[in-house]
């Protein structure tokens, strides 16, 4: 996967309409860059050359540090997982990012509310990361399009529709259960705990998107 223009965007080779995943946090220098690049890494490992993609993964911040690099501790976390931080540039969340996103995954409920408040019919495709993970776990993968027959993009679109339909039925056990807390300014140990939290939340999402379970390759040896 490549990152054209240093904007934190990556996509697999695809000739049709792509499926865009947007990760949102506050400054776009800690949580959302970690999530974006871990997601890209996992997708790259699992898809390889076997499943032509069409998935684009990017990120932005509700108070994004436009043009800023990600935090050094965030880069260190990505290195722990073998993910690439090269070329990342922070962005402030804009209407155009929400309009073109097929799935928005936020760090917290407040971020989710801010994205939805922007309009653009974002409600049915915007979730916190942990909320989406919880919903995805409840979806029978046999009900989703086969990625080999119909493609990963069609599977991803079906996954979002199924998750949105379940949202009112599978509530979080606590308000905090859907939050990924901000490590900004914290020591590397806290960054690493947040990185592991994000990695564990992403694993079932990437499995559901691709139909390929983690064989251990998503983490650096």
Short mmCIF file of the C-alpha atoms (twelve columns), coordinates in Angstrom:
data_MODEL
# 
_entry.id   MODEL 
# 
loop_
_atom_site.group_PDB 
_atom_site.id 
_atom_site.type_symbol 
_atom_site.label_atom_id 
_atom_site.label_alt_id 
_atom_site.label_comp_id 
_atom_site.label_asym_id 
_atom_site.label_seq_id 
_atom_site.Cartn_x 
_atom_site.Cartn_y 
_atom_site.Cartn_z 
_atom_site.pdbx_PDB_model_num 
ATOM 1   C CA . UNK A 1   0.000   0.000   0.000   1 
ATOM 2   C CA . UNK A 2   1.195   3.501   -0.758  1 
ATOM 3   C CA . UNK A 3   0.493   6.878   0.818   1 
ATOM 4   C CA . UNK A 4   0.073   9.374   -2.029  1 
ATOM 5   C CA . UNK A 5   0.911   13.017  -1.288  1 
ATOM 6   C CA . UNK A 6   1.743   12.159  2.335   1 
ATOM 7   C CA . UNK A 7   -1.895  12.547  3.298   1 
ATOM 8   C CA . UNK A 8   -2.267  9.328   5.239   1 
ATOM 9   C CA . UNK A 9   -4.301  7.636   2.526   1 
ATOM 10  C CA . UNK A 10  -3.661  4.121   1.300   1 
ATOM 11  C CA . UNK A 11  -5.522  1.940   -1.136  1 
ATOM 12  C CA . UNK A 12  -5.227  -1.409  -2.799  1 
ATOM 13  C CA . UNK A 13  -5.385  -1.723  -6.551  1 
ATOM 14  C CA . UNK A 14  -8.989  -1.480  -7.685  1 
ATOM 15  C CA . UNK A 15  -10.748 -0.296  -10.800 1 
ATOM 16  C CA . UNK A 16  -14.245 0.378   -9.394  1 
ATOM 17  C CA . UNK A 17  -15.593 2.706   -6.708  1 
ATOM 18  C CA . UNK A 18  -13.450 2.311   -3.585  1 
ATOM 19  C CA . UNK A 19  -14.626 1.877   -0.003  1 
ATOM 20  C CA . UNK A 20  -13.255 4.601   2.276   1 
ATOM 21  C CA . UNK A 21  -12.634 4.121   5.987   1 
ATOM 22  C CA . UNK A 22  -12.062 7.303   7.991   1 
ATOM 23  C CA . UNK A 23  -10.586 7.178   11.508  1 
ATOM 24  C CA . UNK A 24  -11.293 10.225  13.668  1 
ATOM 25  C CA . UNK A 25  -9.828  11.478  16.945  1 
ATOM 26  C CA . UNK A 26  -9.089  14.954  18.298  1 
ATOM 27  C CA . UNK A 27  -5.663  16.145  17.153  1 
ATOM 28  C CA . UNK A 28  -4.955  13.494  14.497  1 
ATOM 29  C CA . UNK A 29  -1.503  12.987  15.965  1 
ATOM 30  C CA . UNK A 30  -2.033  10.025  18.353  1 
ATOM 31  C CA . UNK A 31  -5.094  7.768   18.304  1 
ATOM 32  C CA . UNK A 32  -6.367  8.154   14.750  1 
ATOM 33  C CA . UNK A 33  -2.886  7.884   13.152  1 
ATOM 34  C CA . UNK A 34  -2.227  4.723   15.172  1 
ATOM 35  C CA . UNK A 35  -5.604  3.299   14.155  1 
ATOM 36  C CA . UNK A 36  -5.214  4.277   10.507  1 
ATOM 37  C CA . UNK A 37  -1.782  2.781   10.105  1 
ATOM 38  C CA . UNK A 38  -2.540  -0.386  12.113  1 
ATOM 39  C CA . UNK A 39  -5.635  -0.881  9.964   1 
ATOM 40  C CA . UNK A 40  -3.668  -0.363  6.767   1 
ATOM 41  C CA . UNK A 41  -0.986  -2.762  7.950   1 
ATOM 42  C CA . UNK A 42  -3.485  -5.483  8.871   1 
ATOM 43  C CA . UNK A 43  -5.340  -5.110  5.570   1 
ATOM 44  C CA . UNK A 44  -2.104  -5.293  3.620   1 
ATOM 45  C CA . UNK A 45  -0.982  -8.422  5.476   1 
ATOM 46  C CA . UNK A 46  -4.295  -10.205 5.070   1 
ATOM 47  C CA . UNK A 47  -5.189  -9.200  1.543   1 
ATOM 48  C CA . UNK A 48  -1.750  -9.588  0.019   1 
ATOM 49  C CA . UNK A 49  -2.103  -10.484 -3.638  1 
ATOM 50  C CA . UNK A 50  -4.987  -12.873 -3.069  1 
ATOM 51  C CA . UNK A 51  -7.877  -10.451 -2.777  1 
ATOM 52  C CA . UNK A 52  -7.870  -7.361  -5.007  1 
ATOM 53  C CA . UNK A 53  -9.102  -4.604  -2.743  1 
ATOM 54  C CA . UNK A 54  -10.448 -1.142  -3.267  1 
ATOM 55  C CA . UNK A 55  -10.172 -0.178  0.398   1 
ATOM 56  C CA . UNK A 56  -8.884  3.286   1.299   1 
ATOM 57  C CA . UNK A 57  -7.934  4.066   4.898   1 
ATOM 58  C CA . UNK A 58  -7.367  7.615   6.125   1 
ATOM 59  C CA . UNK A 59  -7.738  9.749   9.252   1 
ATOM 60  C CA . UNK A 60  -8.459  13.263  10.499  1 
ATOM 61  C CA . UNK A 61  -9.007  15.139  13.752  1 
ATOM 62  C CA . UNK A 62  -11.935 17.215  15.012  1 
ATOM 63  C CA . UNK A 63  -9.306  19.711  16.178  1 
ATOM 64  C CA . UNK A 64  -6.705  18.338  13.824  1 
ATOM 65  C CA . UNK A 65  -3.141  19.631  13.855  1 
ATOM 66  C CA . UNK A 66  -3.062  20.387  10.138  1 
ATOM 67  C CA . UNK A 67  0.274   19.468  8.624   1 
ATOM 68  C CA . UNK A 68  1.719   18.070  11.859  1 
ATOM 69  C CA . UNK A 69  3.574   14.749  12.132  1 
ATOM 70  C CA . UNK A 70  2.227   12.104  14.441  1 
ATOM 71  C CA . UNK A 71  3.583   11.985  17.984  1 
ATOM 72  C CA . UNK A 72  6.917   10.194  18.378  1 
ATOM 73  C CA . UNK A 73  5.372   7.744   20.859  1 
ATOM 74  C CA . UNK A 74  2.677   6.934   18.306  1 
ATOM 75  C CA . UNK A 75  5.389   6.125   15.773  1 
ATOM 76  C CA . UNK A 76  7.058   3.865   18.342  1 
ATOM 77  C CA . UNK A 77  3.784   1.997   18.880  1 
ATOM 78  C CA . UNK A 78  3.402   1.436   15.148  1 
ATOM 79  C CA . UNK A 79  6.951   0.114   14.974  1 
ATOM 80  C CA . UNK A 80  6.048   -2.423  17.686  1 
ATOM 81  C CA . UNK A 81  3.454   -3.849  15.309  1 
ATOM 82  C CA . UNK A 82  5.581   -3.595  12.187  1 
ATOM 83  C CA . UNK A 83  3.333   -0.858  10.783  1 
ATOM 84  C CA . UNK A 84  4.656   2.063   8.739   1 
ATOM 85  C CA . UNK A 85  4.432   5.665   9.964   1 
ATOM 86  C CA . UNK A 86  6.187   7.101   6.893   1 
ATOM 87  C CA . UNK A 87  4.655   10.144  5.230   1 
ATOM 88  C CA . UNK A 88  1.923   10.774  7.758   1 
ATOM 89  C CA . UNK A 89  0.561   14.339  7.870   1 
ATOM 90  C CA . UNK A 90  -2.112  15.491  10.329  1 
ATOM 91  C CA . UNK A 91  -5.417  16.831  9.016   1 
ATOM 92  C CA . UNK A 92  -8.359  18.753  10.391  1 
ATOM 93  C CA . UNK A 93  -11.668 16.995  9.778   1 
ATOM 94  C CA . UNK A 94  -13.543 18.626  6.905   1 
ATOM 95  C CA . UNK A 95  -16.972 18.124  5.393   1 
ATOM 96  C CA . UNK A 96  -15.406 16.538  2.328   1 
ATOM 97  C CA . UNK A 97  -13.818 13.794  4.444   1 
ATOM 98  C CA . UNK A 98  -17.180 12.839  5.942   1 
ATOM 99  C CA . UNK A 99  -19.013 13.090  2.623   1 
ATOM 100 C CA . UNK A 100 -16.727 10.639  0.849   1 
ATOM 101 C CA . UNK A 101 -16.307 8.179   3.763   1 
ATOM 102 C CA . UNK A 102 -18.226 4.906   3.623   1 
ATOM 103 C CA . UNK A 103 -17.338 4.079   7.229   1 
ATOM 104 C CA . UNK A 104 -16.274 6.498   9.965   1 
ATOM 105 C CA . UNK A 105 -14.695 4.990   13.087  1 
ATOM 106 C CA . UNK A 106 -14.083 7.396   15.944  1 
ATOM 107 C CA . UNK A 107 -12.023 7.150   19.120  1 
ATOM 108 C CA . UNK A 108 -14.840 8.300   21.423  1 
ATOM 109 C CA . UNK A 109 -18.579 8.934   21.581  1 
ATOM 110 C CA . UNK A 110 -17.947 12.686  21.531  1 
ATOM 111 C CA . UNK A 111 -16.062 12.334  18.245  1 
ATOM 112 C CA . UNK A 112 -18.934 10.259  16.854  1 
ATOM 113 C CA . UNK A 113 -21.416 12.963  17.853  1 
ATOM 114 C CA . UNK A 114 -19.279 15.649  16.224  1 
ATOM 115 C CA . UNK A 115 -19.075 13.722  12.956  1 
ATOM 116 C CA . UNK A 116 -22.824 13.098  12.924  1 
ATOM 117 C CA . UNK A 117 -23.518 16.770  13.728  1 
ATOM 118 C CA . UNK A 118 -21.751 17.702  10.489  1 
ATOM 119 C CA . UNK A 119 -24.666 16.165  8.603   1 
ATOM 120 C CA . UNK A 120 -24.128 14.473  5.247   1 
ATOM 121 C CA . UNK A 121 -26.294 11.506  6.367   1 
ATOM 122 C CA . UNK A 122 -23.345 10.277  8.396   1 
ATOM 123 C CA . UNK A 123 -25.346 8.668   11.206  1 
ATOM 124 C CA . UNK A 124 -25.729 5.212   9.670   1 
ATOM 125 C CA . UNK A 125 -22.028 4.927   8.811   1 
ATOM 126 C CA . UNK A 126 -20.411 6.480   11.876  1 
ATOM 127 C CA . UNK A 127 -19.488 4.405   14.941  1 
ATOM 128 C CA . UNK A 128 -16.903 4.465   17.663  1 
ATOM 129 C CA . UNK A 129 -14.218 1.894   16.906  1 
ATOM 130 C CA . UNK A 130 -15.157 -0.267  19.884  1 
ATOM 131 C CA . UNK A 131 -18.867 0.029   19.113  1 
ATOM 132 C CA . UNK A 132 -18.266 -1.205  15.578  1 
ATOM 133 C CA . UNK A 133 -16.141 -4.061  16.907  1 
ATOM 134 C CA . UNK A 134 -18.953 -5.134  19.230  1 
ATOM 135 C CA . UNK A 135 -21.499 -5.057  16.419  1 
ATOM 136 C CA . UNK A 136 -19.227 -6.857  13.957  1 
ATOM 137 C CA . UNK A 137 -18.711 -9.710  16.408  1 
ATOM 138 C CA . UNK A 138 -22.471 -10.327 16.343  1 
ATOM 139 C CA . UNK A 139 -22.716 -10.553 12.539  1 
ATOM 140 C CA . UNK A 140 -22.638 -13.993 10.970  1 
ATOM 141 C CA . UNK A 141 -19.894 -13.787 8.297   1 
ATOM 142 C CA . UNK A 142 -21.859 -16.296 6.204   1 
ATOM 143 C CA . UNK A 143 -24.463 -13.559 5.633   1 
ATOM 144 C CA . UNK A 144 -21.873 -11.261 4.020   1 
ATOM 145 C CA . UNK A 145 -20.806 -11.326 0.366   1 
ATOM 146 C CA . UNK A 146 -17.904 -13.636 -0.361  1 
ATOM 147 C CA . UNK A 147 -14.843 -11.420 -0.905  1 
ATOM 148 C CA . UNK A 148 -13.514 -13.741 -3.598  1 
ATOM 149 C CA . UNK A 149 -16.768 -13.829 -5.576  1 
ATOM 150 C CA . UNK A 150 -18.204 -10.331 -5.045  1 
ATOM 151 C CA . UNK A 151 -15.179 -8.408  -3.829  1 
ATOM 152 C CA . UNK A 152 -14.038 -6.835  -0.584  1 
ATOM 153 C CA . UNK A 153 -15.808 -3.544  -1.351  1 
ATOM 154 C CA . UNK A 154 -19.242 -5.169  -1.576  1 
ATOM 155 C CA . UNK A 155 -18.518 -7.135  1.579   1 
ATOM 156 C CA . UNK A 156 -17.508 -3.926  3.388   1 
ATOM 157 C CA . UNK A 157 -20.681 -2.107  2.331   1 
ATOM 158 C CA . UNK A 158 -22.822 -5.017  3.508   1 
ATOM 159 C CA . UNK A 159 -20.946 -5.105  6.814   1 
ATOM 160 C CA . UNK A 160 -21.722 -1.440  7.525   1 
ATOM 161 C CA . UNK A 161 -25.408 -1.946  6.725   1 
ATOM 162 C CA . UNK A 162 -25.592 -4.980  9.013   1 
ATOM 163 C CA . UNK A 163 -23.823 -3.157  11.840  1 
ATOM 164 C CA . UNK A 164 -26.147 -0.159  11.556  1 
ATOM 165 C CA . UNK A 165 -29.168 -2.464  11.750  1 
ATOM 166 C CA . UNK A 166 -27.865 -4.013  14.983  1 
ATOM 167 C CA . UNK A 167 -26.901 -0.796  16.740  1 
ATOM 168 C CA . UNK A 168 -30.079 -0.418  18.796  1 
ATOM 169 C CA . UNK A 169 -29.979 -4.027  19.932  1 
ATOM 170 C CA . UNK A 170 -26.402 -4.353  21.183  1 
ATOM 171 C CA . UNK A 171 -25.671 -1.567  23.635  1 
ATOM 172 C CA . UNK A 172 -22.371 -1.046  25.418  1 
ATOM 173 C CA . UNK A 173 -22.243 -2.527  28.950  1 
ATOM 174 C CA . UNK A 174 -20.930 0.818   30.242  1 
ATOM 175 C CA . UNK A 175 -20.518 4.296   28.790  1 
ATOM 176 C CA . UNK A 176 -16.735 3.910   28.968  1 
ATOM 177 C CA . UNK A 177 -16.736 0.629   27.026  1 
ATOM 178 C CA . UNK A 178 -16.830 2.438   23.684  1 
ATOM 179 C CA . UNK A 179 -14.014 4.903   24.486  1 
ATOM 180 C CA . UNK A 180 -10.354 4.904   23.447  1 
ATOM 181 C CA . UNK A 181 -8.695  7.389   25.767  1 
ATOM 182 C CA . UNK A 182 -6.248  10.036  24.602  1 
ATOM 183 C CA . UNK A 183 -2.568  9.230   25.292  1 
ATOM 184 C CA . UNK A 184 -1.364  12.696  24.231  1 
ATOM 185 C CA . UNK A 185 1.460   13.760  26.528  1 
ATOM 186 C CA . UNK A 186 1.542   10.396  28.300  1 
ATOM 187 C CA . UNK A 187 4.584   8.130   28.638  1 
ATOM 188 C CA . UNK A 188 5.321   5.426   26.097  1 
ATOM 189 C CA . UNK A 189 3.891   2.734   28.386  1 
ATOM 190 C CA . UNK A 190 0.433   4.291   28.165  1 
ATOM 191 C CA . UNK A 191 0.795   4.752   24.406  1 
ATOM 192 C CA . UNK A 192 1.601   1.057   24.121  1 
ATOM 193 C CA . UNK A 193 -1.458  0.083   26.157  1 
ATOM 194 C CA . UNK A 194 -3.634  2.234   23.873  1 
ATOM 195 C CA . UNK A 195 -1.945  0.708   20.826  1 
ATOM 196 C CA . UNK A 196 -2.751  -2.778  22.070  1 
ATOM 197 C CA . UNK A 197 -6.329  -1.719  22.799  1 
ATOM 198 C CA . UNK A 198 -6.712  -0.386  19.257  1 
ATOM 199 C CA . UNK A 199 -5.086  -3.470  17.759  1 
ATOM 200 C CA . UNK A 200 -7.485  -5.783  19.597  1 
ATOM 201 C CA . UNK A 201 -10.477 -3.699  18.523  1 
ATOM 202 C CA . UNK A 202 -9.348  -3.672  14.895  1 
ATOM 203 C CA . UNK A 203 -8.702  -7.412  14.630  1 
ATOM 204 C CA . UNK A 204 -12.342 -8.565  14.302  1 
ATOM 205 C CA . UNK A 205 -13.117 -5.594  12.060  1 
ATOM 206 C CA . UNK A 206 -10.352 -6.474  9.603   1 
ATOM 207 C CA . UNK A 207 -11.372 -10.137 9.722   1 
ATOM 208 C CA . UNK A 208 -14.972 -9.207  8.927   1 
ATOM 209 C CA . UNK A 209 -13.934 -6.838  6.128   1 
ATOM 210 C CA . UNK A 210 -11.605 -9.264  4.385   1 
ATOM 211 C CA . UNK A 211 -12.913 -12.679 5.383   1 
ATOM 212 C CA . UNK A 212 -9.312  -13.520 6.337   1 
ATOM 213 C CA . UNK A 213 -8.549  -14.214 10.022  1 
ATOM 214 C CA . UNK A 214 -5.365  -13.008 11.651  1 
ATOM 215 C CA . UNK A 215 -2.696  -15.637 11.284  1 
ATOM 216 C CA . UNK A 216 -0.266  -13.783 13.522  1 
ATOM 217 C CA . UNK A 217 1.164   -11.640 10.730  1 
ATOM 218 C CA . UNK A 218 -0.483  -8.403  11.893  1 
ATOM 219 C CA . UNK A 219 2.110   -8.008  14.668  1 
ATOM 220 C CA . UNK A 220 5.843   -7.652  14.218  1 
ATOM 221 C CA . UNK A 221 7.862   -10.675 15.266  1 
# 
